């Protein structure tokens, strides 16, 4: 008999955005299917993501008081041999409704961190963010024990979740891409791609322009911004080329010389950094971005301020075979599937 698995995420497969979280859920689906499971993705919000720039007064007030959700009931689930929960907001109700032996918690990030940093976006939301952070710290201590296994996207998060239960690092995968470098002498372009409907991304990108925007012209750097919700950057009054949502990403990556990942908020691993490394691009990031990777990958991510301290190479060299092999050993779908298989064997 074919084993069955259910993956619970914010969105159903039909409305799944191809951003970090969505790509991770699809990686889970592919891994389980390749291991012989019949898989169904069930969404908490099956209608899909929304970029409502004019939320109701009630919604705005609730976000000020509590910037992160506290808890939600799991959607009605089919009977399955394995349940993978990928949104912490349903972990508590899942632990109450599902036997531990068939339950996996996938911590894409730590909500104790998200609550604190997202609360810091407004003076009115700071008290609620700090309160929620304490609540989520308590849950991150107790909920991991109620699952058969816990996986974390960010290596640094393993120190929290793995100290309380059985857990392992399961980084979000990407494909390896051959890289054709741009001809020398062309305008140098640095790209940012991400879901701007996700508040930590917007907060971090705004901070980048506040800190470094004045240096873009003097360094003759063009910043290209793309991804779900990136159209809103046009209203920020910053020097950026905005591409908006893209059906395919190669036109973005093929046209830039480096990627910036100036993220200081949220948790987990930054898929935008993984995808750039897999394409042989230079990555400029933060200590927070490095924390999502195991230490052996830290040298591959340059400090964000180095972008302005030194010139980008006009003729960047291709990554060495050893670097390609290092990335492939951890960040391909095959590596992800092998790790899932090992987890299920435990």
XYZ file of C-alpha atoms in Angstrom:
346
model
C 0.000 0.000 0.000
C 1.292 3.473 -0.922
C 2.170 5.553 2.175
C 0.474 8.938 2.415
C 1.709 12.313 3.610
C 0.128 15.705 4.240
C 2.076 18.980 4.241
C 0.425 21.960 5.945
C 1.529 25.427 4.794
C 0.015 28.908 4.531
C -1.181 28.247 0.987
C -2.393 25.368 -1.147
C -0.364 24.133 -4.074
C -2.519 25.973 -6.617
C -1.808 29.359 -4.997
C 1.767 28.652 -3.874
C 4.142 31.604 -4.383
C 7.607 30.583 -5.587
C 9.373 32.357 -2.732
C 11.515 30.919 0.075
C 8.730 29.252 2.042
C 6.826 28.105 -1.008
C 9.933 26.609 -2.600
C 10.688 24.758 0.611
C 7.214 23.208 0.744
C 7.544 22.114 -2.892
C 10.931 20.557 -2.013
C 9.227 18.570 0.754
C 6.583 17.440 -1.734
C 9.167 16.325 -4.295
C 11.253 14.516 -1.679
C 8.325 12.584 -0.245
C 6.970 11.700 -3.686
C 10.362 10.383 -4.765
C 10.392 8.252 -1.607
C 7.086 6.664 -2.606
C 4.545 8.802 -0.732
C 1.267 10.092 -2.041
C 1.442 13.762 -0.996
C -1.179 16.442 -0.465
C -0.436 20.099 0.398
C -3.138 21.722 2.515
C -3.236 25.490 2.917
C -4.340 27.480 5.938
C -5.213 30.314 3.523
C -6.053 28.388 0.345
C -7.049 31.585 -1.502
C -3.373 32.545 -1.696
C -1.182 35.475 -0.650
C -2.487 39.025 -0.689
C -0.729 42.360 -0.831
C -3.481 44.450 0.691
C -1.916 47.873 1.193
C -5.084 49.191 2.844
C -5.981 46.768 5.654
C -9.057 47.458 7.706
C -8.854 49.453 10.924
C -9.442 46.267 12.915
C -6.672 44.416 11.082
C -4.229 47.313 11.516
C -5.042 47.529 15.224
C -4.511 43.799 15.704
C -1.143 43.984 13.950
C -0.057 46.803 16.245
C -1.022 44.851 19.338
C 0.283 41.504 18.114
C 2.488 41.671 14.978
C 2.624 37.862 14.680
C -0.241 35.340 14.846
C -0.519 33.394 18.110
C -2.197 30.177 17.004
C -4.618 28.720 14.510
C -6.393 25.414 14.211
C -5.052 23.005 11.635
C -7.279 22.653 8.555
C -9.296 19.424 8.231
C -6.717 16.783 7.367
C -7.059 13.518 5.535
C -5.849 10.435 7.346
C -2.153 10.041 6.528
C 0.937 8.135 7.606
C 2.960 11.326 7.909
C 2.059 14.947 8.663
C 4.629 17.681 8.004
C 3.731 20.993 9.661
C 5.619 23.943 8.175
C 3.898 26.889 9.928
C 4.483 27.284 13.693
C 1.058 28.866 14.135
C -0.530 25.386 13.823
C 2.086 23.367 15.733
C 0.163 23.459 19.003
C -3.148 22.319 17.518
C -1.350 19.692 15.425
C 0.314 18.247 18.526
C -3.098 17.939 20.157
C -4.758 16.269 17.165
C -2.043 14.084 15.639
C -0.051 11.222 17.118
C 3.573 12.118 17.762
C 4.866 9.154 15.725
C 3.457 10.601 12.483
C 4.303 14.250 13.109
C 7.221 16.373 11.854
C 7.641 20.057 12.681
C 9.559 21.983 10.036
C 10.839 25.239 11.558
C 11.475 27.543 8.595
C 12.391 30.220 11.126
C 11.979 31.070 14.807
C 8.889 33.101 15.580
C 10.408 34.351 18.830
C 12.844 36.259 16.609
C 10.206 37.302 14.079
C 7.874 38.650 16.763
C 10.607 40.778 18.302
C 11.963 42.201 15.042
C 8.583 42.772 13.391
C 7.312 44.412 16.577
C 10.265 46.777 16.420
C 8.957 48.213 13.132
C 6.641 50.561 15.050
C 6.768 52.085 18.563
C 3.151 51.010 19.068
C 3.903 47.373 18.311
C 7.078 47.020 20.421
C 5.266 45.883 23.629
C 3.193 43.314 21.736
C 6.219 42.085 19.797
C 8.271 41.567 22.948
C 5.361 39.801 24.688
C 4.833 37.500 21.721
C 8.552 36.827 21.555
C 8.487 35.525 25.124
C 5.444 33.358 24.348
C 7.155 31.883 21.299
C 10.375 31.245 23.213
C 8.327 29.152 25.628
C 6.717 27.281 22.741
C 10.053 26.722 21.009
C 11.196 25.047 24.201
C 8.172 22.777 24.635
C 6.604 22.085 21.230
C 9.628 20.307 19.650
C 9.254 17.432 22.132
C 5.738 16.768 20.826
C 6.856 15.810 17.317
C 8.624 12.701 16.100
C 11.287 14.862 14.496
C 12.061 18.554 13.971
C 13.809 20.084 10.990
C 15.240 23.595 10.817
C 15.968 25.626 7.693
C 18.577 27.812 9.380
C 21.671 26.223 10.864
C 21.739 28.723 13.733
C 18.195 27.742 14.737
C 19.375 24.207 15.459
C 20.918 25.407 18.727
C 17.419 26.347 19.956
C 15.211 23.581 18.595
C 17.807 20.805 18.824
C 18.481 21.511 22.483
C 14.942 20.424 23.354
C 14.223 17.507 21.009
C 15.453 15.410 18.103
C 16.246 17.828 15.296
C 18.405 18.261 12.230
C 19.475 20.925 9.745
C 17.535 20.643 6.489
C 18.453 23.620 4.281
C 16.100 24.652 1.504
C 17.429 23.321 -1.822
C 17.958 24.918 -5.199
C 19.210 23.864 -8.604
C 22.805 24.257 -9.742
C 23.056 26.597 -12.724
C 25.822 27.125 -15.276
C 26.923 30.754 -15.155
C 27.652 32.912 -18.195
C 29.253 36.123 -16.958
C 28.391 39.479 -18.446
C 30.845 41.182 -20.761
C 33.262 43.666 -19.166
C 32.472 47.345 -19.434
C 28.689 47.032 -19.016
C 26.912 48.953 -16.232
C 27.356 47.074 -12.990
C 24.093 45.796 -11.607
C 23.422 44.410 -8.147
C 20.171 42.580 -7.548
C 17.745 41.938 -4.717
C 14.924 39.446 -5.171
C 12.385 38.541 -2.535
C 8.778 38.596 -1.400
C 8.156 42.194 -0.350
C 4.842 41.094 1.121
C 6.945 39.511 3.877
C 7.636 42.301 6.325
C 11.209 41.310 7.357
C 12.237 41.561 3.674
C 10.736 45.029 3.327
C 12.234 46.258 6.609
C 15.701 45.047 5.623
C 15.587 46.469 2.095
C 14.410 49.850 3.381
C 17.327 49.858 5.848
C 19.744 49.066 3.011
C 18.605 52.128 1.080
C 18.766 54.296 4.207
C 22.311 53.170 4.981
C 23.793 52.880 1.495
C 21.465 54.531 -1.018
C 23.568 57.687 -1.189
C 26.607 55.641 -2.282
C 24.956 53.989 -5.265
C 25.566 56.870 -7.681
C 29.149 57.502 -6.580
C 29.996 53.821 -7.049
C 28.052 53.711 -10.338
C 25.992 50.787 -9.107
C 22.503 50.014 -10.314
C 20.208 48.201 -7.882
C 17.637 45.904 -9.473
C 14.710 44.802 -7.296
C 12.381 41.959 -8.250
C 9.881 39.599 -6.673
C 6.351 39.413 -5.376
C 5.248 42.874 -4.204
C 8.424 44.634 -5.384
C 6.314 47.185 -7.290
C 5.837 49.030 -4.017
C 9.540 50.038 -4.093
C 8.634 52.513 -6.860
C 6.940 54.619 -4.207
C 9.938 54.727 -1.847
C 11.798 57.456 -3.717
C 14.982 55.369 -3.995
C 17.314 54.767 -6.976
C 16.195 51.287 -7.977
C 15.159 49.503 -11.150
C 12.000 47.562 -10.272
C 11.100 44.449 -12.276
C 8.074 43.307 -10.271
C 6.988 39.677 -10.048
C 8.710 37.351 -12.498
C 7.430 34.164 -14.089
C 11.013 32.974 -14.564
C 14.120 34.123 -12.714
C 16.881 33.620 -15.257
C 16.389 37.026 -16.888
C 17.005 38.586 -13.470
C 20.063 36.547 -12.528
C 21.625 36.690 -15.991
C 21.529 40.485 -15.996
C 23.286 41.155 -12.670
C 26.839 40.899 -11.375
C 26.106 40.246 -7.708
C 23.263 39.726 -5.254
C 22.609 41.666 -2.067
C 20.936 39.928 0.860
C 20.824 42.723 3.466
C 18.479 40.801 5.762
C 18.674 41.511 9.492
C 15.230 40.195 10.445
C 13.422 36.883 10.525
C 15.107 33.537 10.824
C 15.831 30.353 8.932
C 18.011 30.318 5.839
C 17.831 32.953 3.117
C 16.937 31.080 -0.056
C 17.885 34.122 -2.129
C 21.491 33.644 -0.935
C 21.412 29.911 -1.731
C 20.060 30.538 -5.238
C 22.702 33.175 -5.945
C 25.535 30.901 -4.780
C 24.175 28.099 -6.961
C 24.452 30.447 -9.937
C 28.045 31.379 -9.183
C 27.174 34.944 -8.240
C 28.918 37.067 -5.645
C 26.741 37.362 -2.521
C 26.863 40.329 -0.160
C 25.041 39.668 3.091
C 24.965 40.167 6.854
C 25.989 38.158 9.894
C 22.309 37.300 10.237
C 22.353 35.777 6.731
C 25.496 33.769 7.535
C 23.847 32.348 10.659
C 21.493 30.352 8.433
C 24.454 28.420 7.025
C 26.874 26.051 8.706
C 30.266 27.728 9.340
C 31.967 26.068 6.368
C 29.809 28.200 4.043
C 30.428 31.536 5.773
C 33.462 32.503 3.631
C 31.219 32.442 0.537
C 29.142 35.396 1.823
C 30.842 38.784 1.830
C 29.955 41.604 4.206
C 27.340 43.927 2.769
C 29.523 47.010 3.289
C 32.286 45.487 1.131
C 30.090 46.298 -1.836
C 31.047 49.947 -1.338
C 34.565 49.518 0.038
C 35.829 47.775 -3.076
C 34.944 47.694 -6.737
C 33.096 44.764 -8.258
C 35.299 42.880 -10.684
C 34.588 43.797 -14.308
C 35.360 40.207 -15.248
C 34.287 38.048 -12.310
C 35.799 34.595 -12.391
C 33.696 31.475 -12.355
C 33.458 29.640 -9.046
C 35.908 26.823 -8.527
C 34.846 23.212 -8.889
C 35.404 22.692 -5.164
C 32.973 25.514 -4.347
C 30.392 24.085 -6.742
C 30.772 20.660 -5.153
C 30.474 22.165 -1.674
C 27.200 23.885 -2.590
C 25.811 20.827 -4.391
C 26.546 18.598 -1.390
C 24.047 20.521 0.729
C 21.697 22.615 -1.379
C 20.374 20.439 -4.189
C 17.059 18.604 -4.245
C 18.942 15.292 -4.190
C 20.665 16.328 -0.947
C 17.333 17.450 0.510
C 15.649 14.154 -0.435
C 18.515 12.103 1.002
C 18.208 13.995 4.298
C 14.429 13.421 4.411
C 14.977 9.722 3.739
C 17.460 9.537 6.603
C 14.995 11.295 8.924
C 12.203 8.857 8.065
C 14.496 5.890 8.654
C 15.094 7.115 12.201
